[in-house]
CSV table of C-alpha atoms and ligand atoms in Angstrom, one decimal:
chain,number,residue,atom,x,y,z
A,346,MET,CA,7.9,32.5,2.7
A,347,PHE,CA,7.0,33.1,6.3
A,348,MET,CA,7.8,30.0,8.3
A,349,LYS,CA,5.0,28.6,10.4
A,350,ARG,CA,4.7,26.0,13.1
A,351,ILE,CA,2.0,23.6,11.8
A,352,LEU,CA,0.3,20.8,13.7
A,353,VAL,CA,-0.9,17.9,11.6
A,354,THR,CA,-3.1,15.4,13.6
A,355,GLY,CA,-3.2,12.0,12.0
A,356,GLY,CA,0.1,13.0,10.3
A,357,ALA,CA,1.4,9.4,10.3
A,358,GLY,CA,-1.5,8.2,8.3
A,359,PHE,CA,-1.9,7.9,4.5
A,360,ILE,CA,-3.0,11.5,3.6
A,361,GLY,CA,-1.3,13.1,6.7
A,362,SER,CA,2.1,11.8,5.8
A,363,HIS,CA,1.9,13.3,2.3
A,364,LEU,CA,0.7,16.6,3.8
A,365,CYS,CA,3.6,16.7,6.3
A,366,GLU,CA,6.0,16.2,3.4
A,367,ARG,CA,4.5,19.0,1.4
A,368,LEU,CA,4.5,21.4,4.4
A,369,LEU,CA,8.2,20.6,5.1
A,370,ASP,CA,9.0,21.2,1.5
A,371,GLN,CA,7.5,24.6,1.8
A,372,GLY,CA,9.9,25.4,4.7
A,373,HIS,CA,7.5,25.1,7.6
A,374,GLU,CA,8.0,23.4,11.0
A,375,VAL,CA,5.7,20.4,11.3
A,376,LEU,CA,4.5,18.8,14.5
A,377,CYS,CA,2.9,15.4,13.6
A,378,VAL,CA,0.6,14.1,16.3
A,379,ASP,CA,-0.7,10.5,15.9
A,380,ASN,CA,-1.7,7.6,18.2
A,381,PHE,CA,-0.6,5.1,15.5
A,382,TYR,CA,-4.0,3.5,15.4
A,383,THR,CA,-3.9,3.1,11.6
A,384,GLY,CA,-0.8,5.3,10.8
A,385,THR,CA,2.8,4.1,11.2
A,386,ARG,CA,6.2,5.5,11.9
A,387,ARG,CA,7.2,4.0,8.5
A,388,ASN,CA,4.9,6.5,6.7
A,389,VAL,CA,6.9,9.4,8.0
A,390,GLY,CA,10.2,7.5,8.3
A,391,ARG,CA,11.9,9.6,5.7
A,392,LEU,CA,11.0,12.8,7.6
A,393,LEU,CA,12.4,11.7,11.0
A,394,ASP,CA,15.8,13.2,10.5
A,395,ASN,CA,14.5,16.5,9.2
A,396,PRO,CA,15.2,19.1,12.0
A,397,ASN,CA,11.9,20.8,11.1
A,398,PHE,CA,9.9,17.7,11.8
A,399,GLU,CA,8.7,16.4,15.1
A,400,LEU,CA,6.7,13.2,15.7
A,401,MET,CA,4.5,12.9,18.9
A,402,ARG,CA,2.5,9.9,20.0
A,403,HIS,CA,-0.7,11.3,21.4
A,404,ASP,CA,-4.5,10.6,21.2
A,405,VAL,CA,-6.5,13.6,20.2
A,406,THR,CA,-9.4,12.6,22.4
A,407,PHE,CA,-7.1,14.0,25.2
A,408,PRO,CA,-6.2,17.7,25.6
A,409,LEU,CA,-3.0,18.8,23.9
A,410,PHE,CA,-1.1,21.9,24.9
A,411,VAL,CA,1.4,22.9,22.2
A,412,GLU,CA,2.3,26.2,20.6
A,413,VAL,CA,1.4,26.2,16.9
A,414,ASP,CA,0.2,28.7,14.3
A,415,GLU,CA,-1.9,26.4,12.1
A,416,ILE,CA,-3.7,23.1,12.6
A,417,TYR,CA,-4.7,20.4,10.1
A,418,ASN,CA,-7.0,18.0,11.9
A,419,LEU,CA,-6.8,14.7,10.1
A,420,ALA,CA,-6.8,12.3,13.0
A,421,CYS,CA,-9.5,9.6,12.5
A,422,PRO,CA,-9.5,6.1,11.0
A,423,ALA,CA,-10.9,6.4,7.5
A,424,SER,CA,-11.6,2.9,6.3
A,425,PRO,CA,-14.8,1.1,7.3
A,426,ILE,CA,-13.0,-1.9,8.8
A,427,HIS,CA,-10.9,0.3,11.0
A,428,TYR,CA,-13.5,2.8,12.0
A,429,GLN,CA,-16.0,0.1,12.8
A,430,TYR,CA,-13.6,-2.0,14.9
A,431,ASP,CA,-14.0,0.4,17.8
A,432,PRO,CA,-16.9,2.6,16.9
A,433,VAL,CA,-17.1,4.4,20.2
A,434,GLN,CA,-13.5,5.4,19.9
A,435,THR,CA,-14.2,6.6,16.3
A,436,THR,CA,-16.9,9.0,17.5
A,437,LYS,CA,-14.7,10.1,20.3
A,438,THR,CA,-11.9,10.8,18.0
A,439,SER,CA,-14.0,12.9,15.7
A,440,VAL,CA,-15.9,14.8,18.4
A,441,HIS,CA,-13.6,15.0,21.4
A,442,GLY,CA,-10.7,15.4,19.0
A,443,ALA,CA,-12.4,18.3,17.3
A,444,ILE,CA,-13.2,19.9,20.7
A,445,ASN,CA,-9.6,19.7,21.8
A,446,MET,CA,-8.1,20.9,18.6
A,447,LEU,CA,-10.7,23.8,18.4
A,448,GLY,CA,-9.8,24.6,22.1
A,449,LEU,CA,-6.2,24.7,21.1
A,450,ALA,CA,-6.9,26.8,18.1
A,451,LYS,CA,-8.9,29.2,20.2
A,452,ARG,CA,-6.2,29.6,22.8
A,453,ARG,CA,-3.5,30.1,20.1
A,454,ARG,CA,-5.8,32.1,17.7
A,455,ALA,CA,-4.6,29.5,15.1
A,456,LYS,CA,-6.2,28.8,11.8
A,457,ILE,CA,-7.7,25.3,11.8
A,458,PHE,CA,-8.5,22.9,9.0
A,459,GLN,CA,-10.9,20.0,9.3
A,460,ALA,CA,-10.6,16.8,7.2
A,461,SER,CA,-14.3,16.2,6.8
A,462,THR,CA,-15.7,13.7,4.3
A,463,SER,CA,-18.2,13.0,1.5
A,464,GLU,CA,-19.7,10.6,4.1
A,465,VAL,CA,-21.5,13.5,5.5
A,466,TYR,CA,-23.8,13.1,2.5
A,467,GLY,CA,-24.4,9.5,3.4
A,468,ASP,CA,-26.2,7.5,0.7
A,469,PRO,CA,-26.9,10.7,-1.3
A,470,THR,CA,-30.2,11.4,-3.1
A,471,VAL,CA,-28.6,14.4,-4.9
A,472,HIS,CA,-26.1,13.7,-7.6
A,473,PRO,CA,-23.4,14.9,-8.0
A,474,GLN,CA,-23.1,16.1,-4.4
A,475,VAL,CA,-23.0,19.9,-3.8
A,476,GLU,CA,-22.0,21.5,-0.6
A,477,GLU,CA,-25.5,22.7,0.1
A,478,TYR,CA,-26.9,19.2,0.2
A,479,TRP,CA,-27.6,18.1,3.8
A,480,GLY,CA,-27.1,14.4,3.3
A,481,ASN,CA,-28.9,11.2,3.8
A,482,VAL,CA,-27.2,9.5,6.8
A,483,ASN,CA,-28.5,6.6,8.8
A,484,PRO,CA,-27.8,7.7,12.4
A,485,ILE,CA,-27.8,4.2,13.9
A,486,GLY,CA,-26.1,2.1,11.3
A,487,PHE,CA,-22.6,0.6,11.2
A,488,ARG,CA,-21.2,3.6,9.3
A,489,SER,CA,-22.8,6.1,11.7
A,490,CYS,CA,-19.8,6.4,14.1
A,491,TYR,CA,-17.8,7.8,11.3
A,492,ASP,CA,-20.5,9.7,9.4
A,493,GLU,CA,-22.2,11.3,12.4
A,494,GLY,CA,-18.8,11.9,14.2
A,495,LYS,CA,-17.7,13.8,11.2
A,496,ARG,CA,-21.0,15.7,10.9
A,497,CYS,CA,-20.8,16.7,14.6
A,498,ALA,CA,-17.2,17.8,14.0
A,499,GLU,CA,-18.4,20.1,11.3
A,500,THR,CA,-21.0,21.5,13.7
A,501,LEU,CA,-18.4,22.2,16.3
A,502,PHE,CA,-16.1,23.9,13.7
A,503,PHE,CA,-18.9,26.2,12.6
A,504,ASP,CA,-20.0,26.9,16.2
A,505,TYR,CA,-16.5,27.8,17.2
A,506,HIS,CA,-16.3,30.0,14.2
A,507,ARG,CA,-19.6,31.8,15.0
A,508,GLN,CA,-19.2,31.8,18.8
A,509,HIS,CA,-15.4,32.4,19.1
A,510,LYS,CA,-14.6,33.9,15.7
A,511,LEU,CA,-12.2,31.1,14.9
A,512,ARG,CA,-10.7,30.9,11.5
A,513,ILE,CA,-11.9,27.6,10.1
A,514,LYS,CA,-11.4,25.7,6.9
A,515,VAL,CA,-13.6,22.6,6.3
A,516,ALA,CA,-12.9,20.3,3.4
A,517,ARG,CA,-15.2,17.5,2.4
A,518,ILE,CA,-12.9,14.9,1.0
A,519,PHE,CA,-14.1,12.3,-1.4
A,520,ASN,CA,-12.4,8.9,-1.9
A,521,THR,CA,-8.7,9.4,-2.1
A,522,TYR,CA,-6.0,6.8,-3.0
A,523,GLY,CA,-2.3,6.6,-3.5
A,524,PRO,CA,1.0,5.3,-2.0
A,525,ARG,CA,0.9,4.7,1.8
A,526,MET,CA,-2.7,3.6,1.9
A,527,HIS,CA,-2.8,0.9,4.6
A,528,PRO,CA,-2.4,-2.5,2.7
A,529,ASN,CA,-5.0,-4.2,4.9
A,530,ASP,CA,-7.5,-1.5,5.6
A,531,GLY,CA,-10.1,-2.9,3.3
A,532,ARG,CA,-10.4,0.2,1.1
A,533,VAL,CA,-11.1,-0.7,-2.5
A,534,VAL,CA,-8.1,0.6,-4.3
A,535,SER,CA,-5.6,-0.9,-1.8
A,536,ASN,CA,-7.6,-4.1,-1.7
A,537,PHE,CA,-7.7,-4.6,-5.5
A,538,VAL,CA,-4.1,-3.6,-6.0
A,539,VAL,CA,-2.7,-5.9,-3.3
A,540,GLN,CA,-5.0,-8.8,-4.5
A,541,ALA,CA,-4.0,-8.3,-8.1
A,542,LEU,CA,-0.3,-8.2,-7.2
A,543,LYS,CA,-0.6,-11.4,-5.1
A,544,GLY,CA,-2.6,-13.1,-7.8
A,545,GLU,CA,-5.5,-13.5,-5.4
A,546,PRO,CA,-9.2,-13.1,-6.4
A,547,ILE,CA,-10.4,-9.5,-6.7
A,548,THR,CA,-13.2,-9.1,-4.2
A,549,LEU,CA,-16.1,-7.2,-5.8
A,550,TYR,CA,-18.9,-6.3,-3.4
A,551,GLY,CA,-22.4,-6.3,-4.7
A,552,ASP,CA,-22.9,-6.1,-8.5
A,553,GLY,CA,-19.9,-3.7,-8.8
A,554,GLU,CA,-22.2,-1.1,-10.4
A,555,GLN,CA,-21.9,1.3,-7.4
A,556,THR,CA,-19.8,4.3,-8.3
A,557,ARG,CA,-17.0,6.2,-6.6
A,558,SER,CA,-14.8,9.1,-7.7
A,559,PHE,CA,-11.2,8.6,-6.9
A,560,CYS,CA,-8.8,11.4,-6.2
A,561,TYR,CA,-5.0,10.9,-6.2
A,562,VAL,CA,-3.4,12.0,-2.9
A,563,ASP,CA,-1.1,14.6,-4.4
A,564,ASP,CA,-4.0,16.4,-6.0
A,565,LEU,CA,-5.9,16.3,-2.7
A,566,VAL,CA,-3.0,17.8,-0.7
A,567,GLU,CA,-2.7,20.6,-3.2
A,568,GLY,CA,-6.4,21.4,-2.5
A,569,PHE,CA,-5.7,21.4,1.3
A,570,LEU,CA,-2.9,23.9,0.9
A,571,ARG,CA,-5.0,26.2,-1.3
A,572,LEU,CA,-7.9,26.1,1.1
A,573,MET,CA,-5.7,26.8,4.1
A,574,ALA,CA,-4.3,29.8,2.2
A,575,THR,CA,-7.7,31.5,1.5
A,576,GLY,CA,-8.8,34.6,3.2
A,577,ASP,CA,-10.6,34.5,6.6
A,578,ASP,CA,-14.0,34.8,4.9
A,579,VAL,CA,-13.6,31.3,3.3
A,580,THR,CA,-14.7,28.7,5.8
A,581,GLY,CA,-16.0,25.9,3.5
A,582,PRO,CA,-17.4,23.4,3.6
A,583,ILE,CA,-15.8,22.8,0.3
A,584,ASN,CA,-15.7,19.5,-1.7
A,585,LEU,CA,-12.3,18.2,-2.6
A,586,GLY,CA,-12.3,15.2,-4.9
A,587,ASN,CA,-12.0,14.0,-8.5
A,588,PRO,CA,-15.3,14.3,-10.3
A,589,GLY,CA,-14.3,11.4,-12.7
A,590,GLU,CA,-16.9,8.8,-11.7
A,591,PHE,CA,-16.2,5.0,-12.2
A,592,THR,CA,-18.1,1.9,-11.2
A,593,ILE,CA,-16.2,-0.4,-8.8
A,594,LYS,CA,-16.2,-3.0,-11.6
A,595,GLN,CA,-14.4,-0.6,-13.9
A,596,LEU,CA,-11.9,0.0,-11.2
A,597,ALA,CA,-11.3,-3.8,-10.8
A,598,GLU,CA,-10.8,-4.1,-14.6
A,599,THR,CA,-8.3,-1.1,-14.6
A,600,VAL,CA,-6.3,-2.7,-11.8
A,601,ILE,CA,-6.2,-6.1,-13.5
A,602,GLU,CA,-5.2,-4.4,-16.8
A,603,LEU,CA,-2.4,-2.3,-15.3
A,604,THR,CA,-0.9,-5.0,-13.1
A,605,GLY,CA,-1.2,-7.6,-15.9
A,606,SER,CA,-2.6,-9.9,-13.2
A,607,LYS,CA,-4.3,-13.2,-13.8
A,608,SER,CA,-6.6,-12.6,-10.8
A,609,LYS,CA,-10.3,-13.2,-11.4
A,610,ILE,CA,-13.2,-11.1,-10.1
A,611,GLU,CA,-15.0,-12.8,-7.2
A,612,TYR,CA,-18.4,-11.4,-6.2
A,613,ARG,CA,-19.2,-10.9,-2.5
A,614,PRO,CA,-22.2,-9.4,-0.6
A,615,LEU,CA,-22.5,-5.7,-0.5
A,616,PRO,CA,-21.8,-4.3,3.0
A,617,GLN,CA,-24.7,-2.6,4.8
A,618,ASP,CA,-25.4,1.1,4.0
A,619,ASP,CA,-22.9,1.0,1.1
A,620,PRO,CA,-23.6,4.2,-0.9
A,621,ARG,CA,-24.7,3.5,-4.5
A,622,GLN,CA,-23.2,6.6,-6.1
A,623,ARG,CA,-20.7,9.2,-5.2
A,624,LYS,CA,-19.3,12.1,-7.2
A,625,PRO,CA,-18.3,15.5,-6.0
A,626,ASP,CA,-19.5,18.8,-7.6
A,627,ILE,CA,-16.2,20.7,-7.4
A,628,SER,CA,-17.5,24.0,-8.8
A,629,LYS,CA,-16.7,25.8,-5.5
A,630,ALA,CA,-13.2,24.4,-5.4
A,631,LYS,CA,-12.6,25.5,-9.0
A,632,THR,CA,-13.8,29.0,-8.5
A,633,ILE,CA,-12.6,29.7,-4.9
A,634,LEU,CA,-9.4,27.7,-4.9
A,635,ASP,CA,-8.7,27.6,-8.6
A,636,TRP,CA,-8.2,23.9,-8.0
A,637,GLN,CA,-9.0,20.7,-9.8
A,638,PRO,CA,-7.4,17.3,-9.9
A,639,THR,CA,-4.7,16.8,-12.6
A,640,ILE,CA,-3.9,13.1,-12.2
A,641,GLN,CA,-6.1,10.7,-14.0
A,642,LEU,CA,-7.1,7.3,-12.6
A,643,GLN,CA,-4.8,5.2,-14.9
A,644,GLU,CA,-1.8,7.3,-13.9
A,645,GLY,CA,-2.6,7.4,-10.2
A,646,VAL,CA,-3.4,3.7,-10.0
A,647,GLY,CA,-0.1,3.0,-11.8
A,648,ARG,CA,1.8,4.9,-9.2
A,649,THR,CA,-0.1,3.1,-6.4
A,650,ILE,CA,0.7,-0.3,-8.0
A,651,ALA,CA,4.4,0.7,-8.0
A,652,TYR,CA,4.2,1.5,-4.3
A,653,PHE,CA,2.5,-1.7,-3.3
A,654,ASP,CA,4.8,-3.8,-5.5
A,655,GLU,CA,7.8,-2.4,-3.6
A,656,LEU,CA,6.1,-2.9,-0.2
A,657,LEU,CA,5.2,-6.5,-0.9
A,658,ALA,CA,8.7,-7.2,-2.2
A,659,SER,CA,10.1,-5.8,1.0
A,660,GLY,CA,8.0,-8.2,3.0
A,661,GLU,CA,6.4,-5.4,5.0
A,662,ALA,CA,2.9,-6.2,3.9
B,253,NAD,P1,-5.5,7.0,7.9
B,253,NAD,O1,-6.3,6.0,8.7
B,253,NAD,O2,-4.4,6.6,7.1
B,253,NAD,O3,-5.0,8.2,8.8
B,253,NAD,C1,-5.7,8.6,10.0
B,253,NAD,C2,-4.6,8.8,11.0
B,253,NAD,O4,-5.2,9.3,12.2
B,253,NAD,C3,-3.8,7.6,11.3
B,253,NAD,O5,-2.4,7.9,11.3
B,253,NAD,C4,-4.2,7.2,12.7
B,253,NAD,O6,-3.3,6.5,13.4
B,253,NAD,C5,-4.5,8.6,13.3
B,253,NAD,N1,-5.5,8.6,14.4
B,253,NAD,C6,-6.7,7.9,14.5
B,253,NAD,N2,-7.3,8.1,15.6
B,253,NAD,C7,-6.5,9.0,16.3
B,253,NAD,C8,-6.5,9.6,17.6
B,253,NAD,N3,-7.6,9.4,18.4
B,253,NAD,N4,-5.5,10.4,18.0
B,253,NAD,C9,-4.5,10.6,17.2
B,253,NAD,N5,-4.3,10.1,15.9
B,253,NAD,C10,-5.3,9.3,15.5
B,253,NAD,O7,-6.6,7.7,7.0
B,253,NAD,P2,-6.5,8.8,5.8
B,253,NAD,O8,-7.1,8.2,4.6
B,253,NAD,O9,-5.1,9.3,5.7
B,253,NAD,O10,-7.5,9.9,6.3
B,253,NAD,C11,-7.0,11.1,6.9
B,253,NAD,C12,-8.3,12.0,7.2
B,253,NAD,O11,-8.9,12.3,6.0
B,253,NAD,C13,-9.3,11.3,8.1
B,253,NAD,O12,-9.8,12.3,9.0
B,253,NAD,C14,-10.3,10.8,7.2
B,253,NAD,O13,-11.6,10.8,7.8
B,253,NAD,C15,-10.3,11.9,6.1
B,253,NAD,N6,-10.8,11.4,4.8
B,253,NAD,C16,-10.1,10.5,4.1
B,253,NAD,C17,-10.7,10.0,2.9
B,253,NAD,C18,-9.9,9.0,2.0
B,253,NAD,O14,-10.5,8.6,1.0
B,253,NAD,N7,-8.7,8.6,2.4
B,253,NAD,C19,-11.9,10.4,2.5
B,253,NAD,C20,-12.6,11.4,3.3
B,253,NAD,C21,-12.0,11.8,4.4
B,254,UDP,N1,-7.7,22.4,24.9
B,254,UDP,C1,-6.6,21.7,24.5
B,254,UDP,N2,-5.5,22.5,24.2
B,254,UDP,C2,-5.4,23.8,24.4
B,254,UDP,C3,-6.6,24.5,24.8
B,254,UDP,C4,-7.8,23.7,25.1
B,254,UDP,O1,-6.5,20.5,24.3
B,254,UDP,O2,-4.4,24.4,24.1
B,254,UDP,C5,-8.9,21.6,25.2
B,254,UDP,C6,-9.4,21.8,26.6
B,254,UDP,O3,-8.9,20.8,27.4
B,254,UDP,C7,-10.9,21.7,26.4
B,254,UDP,C8,-11.2,21.8,24.9
B,254,UDP,O4,-9.9,22.0,24.3
B,254,UDP,O5,-11.4,20.5,26.8
B,254,UDP,C9,-12.1,22.9,24.5
B,254,UDP,O6,-11.5,24.1,24.9
B,254,UDP,P1,-12.4,25.4,25.1
B,254,UDP,O7,-11.5,26.5,25.6
B,254,UDP,O8,-13.2,25.7,23.9
B,254,UDP,O9,-13.4,25.0,26.2
B,254,UDP,P2,-13.3,25.0,27.8
B,254,UDP,O10,-11.9,24.8,28.2
B,254,UDP,O11,-13.9,26.3,28.2
B,254,UDP,O12,-14.2,23.8,28.1
B,255,UDP,N1,-15.4,-2.5,-2.3
B,255,UDP,C1,-15.3,-3.7,-3.1
B,255,UDP,N2,-14.3,-4.6,-2.8
B,255,UDP,C2,-13.4,-4.4,-1.8
B,255,UDP,C3,-13.5,-3.2,-1.0
B,255,UDP,C4,-14.5,-2.3,-1.3
B,255,UDP,O1,-16.1,-3.9,-4.0
B,255,UDP,O2,-12.5,-5.2,-1.6
B,255,UDP,C5,-16.4,-1.6,-2.7
B,255,UDP,C6,-17.3,-1.1,-1.5
B,255,UDP,O3,-18.4,-1.9,-1.2
B,255,UDP,C7,-17.7,0.3,-1.9
B,255,UDP,C8,-16.5,0.8,-2.8
B,255,UDP,O4,-15.8,-0.4,-3.1
B,255,UDP,O5,-18.8,0.2,-2.7
B,255,UDP,C9,-15.6,1.7,-2.1
B,255,UDP,O6,-15.2,1.2,-0.8
B,255,UDP,P1,-14.2,1.9,0.2
B,255,UDP,O7,-14.3,1.1,1.5
B,255,UDP,O8,-12.9,2.0,-0.4
B,255,UDP,O9,-14.8,3.3,0.4
B,255,UDP,P2,-16.2,3.9,0.8
B,255,UDP,O10,-17.3,2.8,0.8
B,255,UDP,O11,-16.0,4.4,2.2
B,255,UDP,O12,-16.5,4.9,-0.2
């Protein structure tokens, strides 16, 4: 296959590190750019001695002049506790980051992929969520820095596409989980798994009846590659996620069962603006990309447990 120089922003994060690995496996050169806000060198540690891999510390809110053929723009903290810690920086990362990466793509005439999110649908009133749905987002709430930042990034992508004829690929990613999630980032799968392994209480927010659809990271990355490989007429936005919908309580029970933990469920208040339901309609991904997830929740959670078990044993978490 034709070898490309591919930039992955946020490449030292959870999803980005899996993407870098897959791209290297395909024989490409990968430039991983990350400011290590939530990502770590450890996530890409195994790639560091690969001659086709380069790691650069850089904040995408500042311009970046490098020579690449394709760009995957993933830089942005993804978990509520991290993106709400410095909300202004979160918006800057999505908006200024998108402008800089689009400017780079424009100069290079490079194809560019945006990791957008199901959060653009906010607390949805349409279920399951189709790409045509415009969303129900609070513009001034605690989640807005992330949601509106990502929405504005989508706007920029489509305006660069219309105005500058850029080749864009916008994926709306639904909740994804797997090895290399940050152990303390507060996301539900990592929280529950770490709590269960440590024998601590499982913290269930609200009544646990809110739903999410969880996609295993390998499935998601396969979707990224397929979307990037589509013809120039395919821009997205396209939903990528696992349509299997579970209540958060069901997830807690699955984690307890698979770890054999003695942890008990402890109910906590529901965070503000927490969406009640979320499930992707992936008809477009099925038809356009011939893609659908293959890894079921039990199997994926099992693999995630194995990862955190090792991480905890190593004393690194
Ligand atoms: P992550 O926090 O593990 O990865 C994000 C990476 O971006 C980290 O390595 C972080 O250090 C880096 N980063 C943050 N701000 C940066 C900046 N200003 N400059 C350079 N690097 C910066 O999160 P993830 O789960 O791997 O998410 C990756 C992308 O996918 C994000 O854009 C996120 O919004 C999107 N996404 C993720 C999910 C999910 O469920 N994990 C769902 C929807 C969308
Ligand atoms: N940019 C960048 N790398 C490049 C080209 C541009 O970071 O290789 C940045 C540039 O600094 C600018 C942004 O991308 O702030 C948008 O670039 P564009 O060419 O669209 O706009 P302009 O430079 O005309 O403001
Ligand atoms: N959640 C929970 N306990 C936790 C962490 C999260 O019950 O320890 C809930 C959270 O309130 C939300 C769901 O799990 O309803 C998914 O949360 P996460 O932060 O992983 O993703 P998002 O809300 O962004 O979809």
